[in-house]
Coordinates of C-alpha atoms in Angstrom, one line a residue:
M22 CA 0.0 0.1 0.0
T23 CA 1.4 3.4 -0.9
T24 CA 1.9 6.1 1.5
Q25 CA -0.9 8.2 -0.3
N26 CA -3.3 5.3 0.2
R27 CA -2.5 5.1 3.9
F28 CA -2.8 8.9 4.2
D29 CA -6.3 8.7 2.4
A30 CA -7.5 6.0 4.6
D31 CA -6.4 7.9 7.8
L32 CA -8.0 11.0 6.3
T33 CA -11.3 9.2 5.9
V34 CA -11.2 8.1 9.6
R35 CA -10.4 11.5 10.6
S36 CA -13.1 12.9 8.4
F37 CA -15.5 10.5 10.1
A38 CA -14.5 11.4 13.5
Y39 CA -15.0 15.0 12.7
V40 CA -18.4 14.6 11.3
A41 CA -19.5 12.5 14.1
K42 CA -18.2 15.2 16.6
Q43 CA -20.1 17.9 14.7
L44 CA -23.3 15.8 14.7
A45 CA -23.1 15.1 18.4
Q46 CA -22.8 18.8 19.1
G47 CA -26.3 19.0 17.5
A48 CA -29.4 19.1 19.7
A49 CA -31.0 15.8 18.1
A50 CA -32.3 13.0 20.3
P51 CA -29.6 10.5 21.2
S52 CA -31.3 7.7 19.1
A53 CA -31.7 9.9 16.1
L54 CA -28.2 11.2 16.4
Y55 CA -26.8 7.7 16.6
E56 CA -28.7 6.8 13.5
Q57 CA -27.2 9.8 11.7
I58 CA -23.8 8.9 12.9
L59 CA -24.3 5.3 11.6
A60 CA -25.3 6.4 8.4
E61 CA -22.1 8.7 8.0
A62 CA -20.2 5.9 9.4
E63 CA -21.5 3.7 6.4
K64 CA -20.5 6.5 3.9
H65 CA -16.8 6.6 5.2
R66 CA -16.8 2.8 5.1
A67 CA -17.9 2.7 1.5
A68 CA -15.2 5.2 0.5
L69 CA -12.7 2.8 2.1
R70 CA -13.9 0.0 0.2
L71 CA -13.6 2.1 -3.0
M72 CA -10.0 2.9 -2.0
R73 CA -9.5 -0.8 -1.4
R74 CA -10.9 -1.7 -4.8
D75 CA -8.9 1.1 -6.7
M76 CA -5.5 -0.2 -5.0
V77 CA -6.2 -3.7 -5.9
E78 CA -7.1 -2.7 -9.6
K79 CA -3.8 -0.7 -9.6
V80 CA -1.6 -3.4 -8.4
E81 CA -3.4 -5.9 -10.7
T82 CA -2.6 -3.6 -13.7
A83 CA 1.0 -3.4 -12.5
L84 CA 1.0 -7.5 -12.4
R85 CA -0.5 -7.8 -16.0
S86 CA 2.2 -5.3 -17.4
R87 CA 4.7 -7.3 -15.5
T88 CA 6.3 -4.4 -13.3
L89 CA 5.3 -6.5 -10.2
T90 CA 6.1 -10.2 -9.4
R91 CA 3.2 -12.3 -8.1
G92 CA 4.9 -12.0 -4.4
E93 CA 5.0 -8.3 -4.5
F94 CA 1.3 -8.3 -5.8
Q95 CA 0.2 -10.3 -3.0
R96 CA 2.2 -8.3 -0.4
L97 CA 0.7 -5.0 -1.6
C98 CA -2.8 -6.4 -1.7
D99 CA -2.4 -7.8 1.7
A100 CA -1.3 -4.5 3.0
A101 CA -4.1 -2.7 1.4
V102 CA -6.8 -4.9 2.8
Q103 CA -5.3 -4.9 6.3
K104 CA -5.0 -1.0 6.3
I105 CA -8.5 -0.8 5.1
E106 CA -9.7 -3.1 7.8
L107 CA -8.1 -1.3 10.3
A108 CA -9.6 2.0 9.3
Q109 CA -13.1 0.6 9.2
Q110 CA -12.4 -1.0 12.7
S111 CA -11.5 2.8 13.8
I112 CA -14.7 4.0 12.3
T113 CA -16.8 1.4 14.1
R114 CA -15.0 2.3 17.5
I115 CA -15.6 5.9 16.9
A116 CA -19.3 5.4 16.2
M117 CA -19.7 3.4 19.3
Q118 CA -18.6 6.2 21.4
Y119 CA -22.0 7.8 20.4
A120 CA -24.3 4.9 21.1
P121 CA -27.6 6.3 22.8
Q122 CA -26.7 4.7 26.2
R123 CA -23.4 6.4 26.1
L124 CA -24.8 9.8 25.0
A125 CA -27.6 9.7 27.8
A126 CA -25.1 8.9 30.6

């Protein structure tokens, strides 16, 4: 996974954290607020899935053009999948901070 892809994944997580915080500062009921946050989380996860797809396509193209070996291809794909999974888990953890029972406390 390239540095740019890592940065994009990290930026997506930070973007979600910012959006969730902004929504939490609104005056919505805790359950409605949580639904909004979950919707935003899914949008950000979708963006991460697109990043993963684009990265794999880019690496597959390099493999077909023989600029990468099969081992390099597999290593890059594994790194991309791992980074995206970690970013998705981060988004889930951030969203859980805004669960209605936590907001009501």
